[in-house]
mmCIF file of C-alpha atoms in Angstrom:
data_model
loop_
_atom_site.group_PDB
_atom_site.id
_atom_site.type_symbol
_atom_site.label_atom_id
_atom_site.label_comp_id
_atom_site.label_asym_id
_atom_site.label_seq_id
_atom_site.Cartn_x
_atom_site.Cartn_y
_atom_site.Cartn_z
ATOM 1 C CA MET A 1 25.365 7.317 5.162
ATOM 2 C CA PRO A 2 21.947 8.892 4.473
ATOM 3 C CA TYR A 3 19.242 6.868 2.777
ATOM 4 C CA GLU A 4 18.616 7.753 -0.845
ATOM 5 C CA PRO A 5 15.395 6.360 -2.318
ATOM 6 C CA PRO A 6 15.453 5.014 -5.856
ATOM 7 C CA PRO A 7 14.381 7.440 -8.592
ATOM 8 C CA TYR A 8 10.758 7.593 -9.660
ATOM 9 C CA LEU A 9 9.670 4.764 -11.938
ATOM 10 C CA ALA A 10 8.767 7.257 -14.653
ATOM 11 C CA GLU A 11 12.450 8.230 -14.890
ATOM 12 C CA LEU A 12 13.829 4.699 -15.338
ATOM 13 C CA THR A 13 14.098 2.156 -18.133
ATOM 14 C CA LEU A 14 13.387 -1.505 -17.413
ATOM 15 C CA ALA A 15 17.138 -2.225 -17.485
ATOM 16 C CA GLN A 16 17.757 0.509 -14.891
ATOM 17 C CA ILE A 17 14.954 -0.857 -12.711
ATOM 18 C CA ALA A 18 16.457 -4.357 -12.975
ATOM 19 C CA GLU A 19 19.833 -2.915 -11.906
ATOM 20 C CA GLN A 20 18.190 -1.299 -8.862
ATOM 21 C CA VAL A 21 16.537 -4.616 -7.964
ATOM 22 C CA ALA A 22 19.787 -6.570 -8.352
ATOM 23 C CA ALA A 23 21.732 -4.030 -6.289
ATOM 24 C CA ARG A 24 19.478 -4.516 -3.243
ATOM 25 C CA LYS A 25 21.296 -6.719 -0.774
ATOM 26 C CA LEU A 26 19.030 -8.609 1.590
ATOM 27 C CA PRO A 27 20.088 -10.789 4.516
ATOM 28 C CA PRO A 28 19.895 -14.544 3.804
ATOM 29 C CA VAL A 29 17.030 -15.187 6.239
ATOM 30 C CA GLU A 30 16.015 -18.346 4.351
ATOM 31 C CA SER A 31 19.234 -20.038 5.437
ATOM 32 C CA TRP A 32 19.012 -19.039 9.090
ATOM 33 C CA GLN A 33 17.605 -21.621 11.508
ATOM 34 C CA PRO A 34 17.254 -19.838 14.851
ATOM 35 C CA GLU A 35 16.240 -21.965 17.814
ATOM 36 C CA LYS A 36 14.523 -19.197 19.759
ATOM 37 C CA VAL A 37 10.927 -18.435 18.725
ATOM 38 C CA SER A 38 9.101 -15.425 20.139
ATOM 39 C CA ASP A 39 6.436 -12.803 19.494
ATOM 40 C CA SER A 40 7.670 -9.513 18.062
ATOM 41 C CA HIS A 41 4.635 -7.593 19.412
ATOM 42 C CA MET A 42 4.536 -6.040 15.962
ATOM 43 C CA ARG A 43 1.720 -5.663 13.463
ATOM 44 C CA ILE A 44 1.480 -4.537 9.861
ATOM 45 C CA ALA A 45 -1.911 -2.914 9.302
ATOM 46 C CA ALA A 46 -3.863 -3.403 6.084
ATOM 47 C CA ASP A 47 -2.735 0.051 4.906
ATOM 48 C CA GLY A 48 0.948 -0.950 5.284
ATOM 49 C CA THR A 49 1.563 0.920 8.547
ATOM 50 C CA TRP A 50 3.893 -0.886 10.956
ATOM 51 C CA PHE A 51 3.205 -0.923 14.708
ATOM 52 C CA HIS A 52 5.175 -2.123 17.743
ATOM 53 C CA GLN A 53 3.295 -2.691 20.997
ATOM 54 C CA GLY A 54 0.392 -0.698 19.560
ATOM 55 C CA GLU A 55 2.503 2.350 18.659
ATOM 56 C CA LYS A 56 3.172 3.347 15.060
ATOM 57 C CA ILE A 57 6.789 2.908 13.965
ATOM 58 C CA ARG A 58 7.597 6.376 12.677
ATOM 59 C CA ARG A 59 11.152 5.828 11.455
ATOM 60 C CA GLU A 60 10.962 4.687 7.839
ATOM 61 C CA ALA A 61 14.516 3.332 8.069
ATOM 62 C CA MET A 62 13.380 0.941 10.829
ATOM 63 C CA VAL A 63 10.462 -0.264 8.705
ATOM 64 C CA ARG A 64 12.806 -0.861 5.746
ATOM 65 C CA ALA A 65 15.234 -2.745 8.001
ATOM 66 C CA PHE A 66 12.506 -4.962 9.461
ATOM 67 C CA ALA A 67 11.031 -5.552 5.984
ATOM 68 C CA GLY A 68 14.352 -7.051 4.892
ATOM 69 C CA LEU A 69 14.035 -9.683 7.655
ATOM 70 C CA LEU A 70 10.460 -10.653 6.855
ATOM 71 C CA LEU A 71 9.233 -13.988 5.512
ATOM 72 C CA ARG A 72 5.973 -15.912 5.323
ATOM 73 C CA ASP A 73 5.966 -19.658 5.892
ATOM 74 C CA ASP A 74 3.879 -22.290 4.101
ATOM 75 C CA ALA A 75 1.176 -22.019 6.781
ATOM 76 C CA GLY A 76 0.774 -18.286 6.033
ATOM 77 C CA ASN A 77 2.467 -17.053 9.223
ATOM 78 C CA HIS A 78 4.775 -14.034 8.987
ATOM 79 C CA TRP A 79 8.097 -13.937 10.797
ATOM 80 C CA LEU A 80 10.957 -11.547 11.433
ATOM 81 C CA VAL A 81 14.069 -13.713 11.256
ATOM 82 C CA THR A 82 17.584 -13.118 12.566
ATOM 83 C CA PRO A 83 20.363 -15.697 13.017
ATOM 84 C CA PHE A 84 19.381 -15.983 16.690
ATOM 85 C CA GLU A 85 15.612 -15.529 16.834
ATOM 86 C CA LYS A 86 12.418 -15.974 14.824
ATOM 87 C CA ALA A 87 9.683 -13.587 15.982
ATOM 88 C CA ALA A 88 6.045 -13.786 14.898
ATOM 89 C CA ILE A 89 4.574 -10.648 13.347
ATOM 90 C CA GLU A 90 0.868 -10.062 12.734
ATOM 91 C CA VAL A 91 0.012 -9.044 9.177
ATOM 92 C CA GLU A 92 -3.574 -7.915 8.623
ATOM 93 C CA ASP A 93 -3.565 -8.290 4.830
ATOM 94 C CA ALA A 94 -0.255 -8.149 2.958
ATOM 95 C CA ALA A 95 3.225 -7.356 4.221
ATOM 96 C CA PHE A 96 3.728 -4.633 1.609
ATOM 97 C CA ILE A 97 1.694 -2.134 -0.401
ATOM 98 C CA ALA A 98 2.411 -1.526 -4.102
ATOM 99 C CA VAL A 99 2.183 2.258 -4.473
ATOM 100 C CA ASP A 100 3.152 2.785 -8.127
ATOM 101 C CA VAL A 101 3.454 0.864 -11.397
ATOM 102 C CA ALA A 102 5.078 1.663 -14.729
ATOM 103 C CA ARG A 103 5.110 -0.172 -18.061
ATOM 104 C CA ARG A 104 8.669 -0.428 -19.368
ATOM 105 C CA ASP A 105 10.000 -2.487 -22.297
ATOM 106 C CA GLY A 106 7.687 -5.482 -21.856
ATOM 107 C CA GLY A 107 7.777 -5.386 -18.066
ATOM 108 C CA LEU A 108 5.638 -4.001 -15.277
ATOM 109 C CA ALA A 109 7.707 -2.403 -12.533
ATOM 110 C CA PHE A 110 6.185 -1.732 -9.123
ATOM 111 C CA ARG A 111 7.372 0.473 -6.270
ATOM 112 C CA LEU A 112 6.481 -0.719 -2.774
ATOM 113 C CA ASN A 113 5.747 1.354 0.304
ATOM 114 C CA THR A 114 9.285 0.475 1.468
ATOM 115 C CA ASP A 115 10.764 2.038 -1.726
ATOM 116 C CA GLU A 116 11.704 -1.392 -3.070
ATOM 117 C CA LEU A 117 11.260 -2.052 -6.773
ATOM 118 C CA VAL A 118 9.781 -5.325 -8.065
ATOM 119 C CA ILE A 119 9.313 -6.407 -11.683
ATOM 120 C CA ALA A 120 6.283 -8.657 -12.226
ATOM 121 C CA GLY A 121 7.058 -11.931 -13.991
ATOM 122 C CA PRO A 122 7.585 -15.640 -13.372
ATOM 123 C CA GLU A 123 9.122 -15.079 -9.911
ATOM 124 C CA HIS A 124 6.898 -12.143 -8.985
ATOM 125 C CA ARG A 125 3.404 -13.120 -10.061
ATOM 126 C CA LEU A 126 0.263 -11.021 -9.900
ATOM 127 C CA ARG A 127 -2.913 -12.616 -8.555
ATOM 128 C CA ALA A 128 -6.461 -11.317 -8.413
ATOM 129 C CA THR A 129 -8.779 -12.182 -5.514
ATOM 130 C CA GLY A 130 -12.169 -11.058 -4.299
ATOM 131 C CA ASN A 131 -14.946 -10.779 -6.848
ATOM 132 C CA PRO A 132 -15.393 -8.745 -10.045
ATOM 133 C CA GLU A 133 -17.158 -5.923 -8.152
ATOM 134 C CA THR A 134 -14.512 -5.665 -5.410
ATOM 135 C CA PRO A 135 -11.265 -7.187 -6.685
ATOM 136 C CA ALA A 136 -7.945 -7.113 -4.854
ATOM 137 C CA LEU A 137 -4.626 -7.525 -6.632
ATOM 138 C CA TYR A 138 -1.485 -8.891 -5.036
ATOM 139 C CA LEU A 139 2.122 -9.051 -6.238
ATOM 140 C CA GLN A 140 4.509 -11.729 -4.988
ATOM 141 C CA VAL A 141 7.497 -9.926 -3.537
ATOM 142 C CA ARG A 142 9.852 -12.441 -1.887
ATOM 143 C CA ARG A 143 10.035 -15.203 0.704
ATOM 144 C CA GLY A 144 6.295 -15.845 0.467
ATOM 145 C CA CYS A 145 5.404 -12.218 1.174
ATOM 146 C CA GLU A 146 3.086 -10.222 -1.037
ATOM 147 C CA ALA A 147 2.210 -6.609 -1.758
ATOM 148 C CA ARG A 148 -1.382 -5.511 -2.185
ATOM 149 C CA LEU A 149 -1.856 -2.929 -4.909
ATOM 150 C CA ASN A 150 -3.324 0.255 -3.493
ATOM 151 C CA ARG A 151 -6.272 1.873 -5.245
ATOM 152 C CA SER A 152 -4.254 4.235 -7.466
ATOM 153 C CA THR A 153 -1.825 1.495 -8.504
ATOM 154 C CA TYR A 154 -4.731 -0.817 -9.316
ATOM 155 C CA GLN A 155 -6.232 1.979 -11.428
ATOM 156 C CA GLN A 156 -2.914 2.487 -13.255
ATOM 157 C CA LEU A 157 -2.678 -1.246 -13.958
ATOM 158 C CA ALA A 158 -6.297 -1.385 -15.155
ATOM 159 C CA GLU A 159 -5.591 1.454 -17.582
ATOM 160 C CA ILE A 160 -2.545 -0.422 -18.915
ATOM 161 C CA ALA A 161 -4.625 -3.595 -19.347
ATOM 162 C CA LEU A 162 -7.437 -1.828 -21.188
ATOM 163 C CA ALA A 163 -5.043 0.070 -23.461
ATOM 164 C CA GLU A 164 -3.036 -3.025 -24.379
ATOM 165 C CA SER A 165 -5.404 -5.967 -24.411
ATOM 166 C CA GLY A 166 -8.939 -4.861 -23.698
ATOM 167 C CA ASP A 167 -9.493 -8.151 -21.836
ATOM 168 C CA TRP A 168 -8.405 -7.169 -18.298
ATOM 169 C CA SER A 169 -5.050 -8.918 -18.513
ATOM 170 C CA VAL A 170 -1.469 -7.685 -18.518
ATOM 171 C CA THR A 171 1.795 -9.227 -19.625
ATOM 172 C CA SER A 172 5.146 -8.749 -17.927
ATOM 173 C CA MET A 173 8.416 -10.531 -18.633
ATOM 174 C CA GLY A 174 6.601 -13.059 -20.817
ATOM 175 C CA GLU A 175 3.913 -13.941 -18.244
ATOM 176 C CA THR A 176 0.249 -13.007 -18.631
ATOM 177 C CA PHE A 177 -1.815 -12.136 -15.566
ATOM 178 C CA SER A 178 -5.582 -11.707 -15.379
ATOM 179 C CA LEU A 179 -6.858 -8.772 -13.323
ATOM 180 C CA VAL A 180 -10.231 -10.477 -12.915
ATOM 181 C CA PRO A 181 -10.708 -12.682 -9.842
ATOM 182 C CA GLN A 182 -11.395 -16.313 -10.722
#
């Protein structure tokens, strides 16, 4: 069955985005306790590009499959987890890149570089780091992993904040998030 990416955010209501999010079935990696621990020889570059043994992974379907097995532990280490093995993966910055954002019905919906959709809110918080001159924004995705907002998505979010509040903050699903690093 061929892969069909979700429609563009601009074409969807918040309810439709929530349906897309709920329809995504991910493996229950949190419940798996594999005994074997190894190194995956994989790396996710700061721009979101995935590599294996130094070579770029060119098949987007493989990246999406691996992304569904990814988690970050409390120590900040990233792992690819299967029922039989837990393999370390190097992540230079964030596991995902947020490549688009749309304001819909009181929510902020983000598209990731893996075509996943995430709605910011209590379970998917935004956080600002860096300093006011060079801020970086991150969105909690799942299992401890985050997405860094790329430059155009940051700009879109800044425009939303200035249009709605004028104080460099945004609200989504009842939560307010500052875009200014503390």
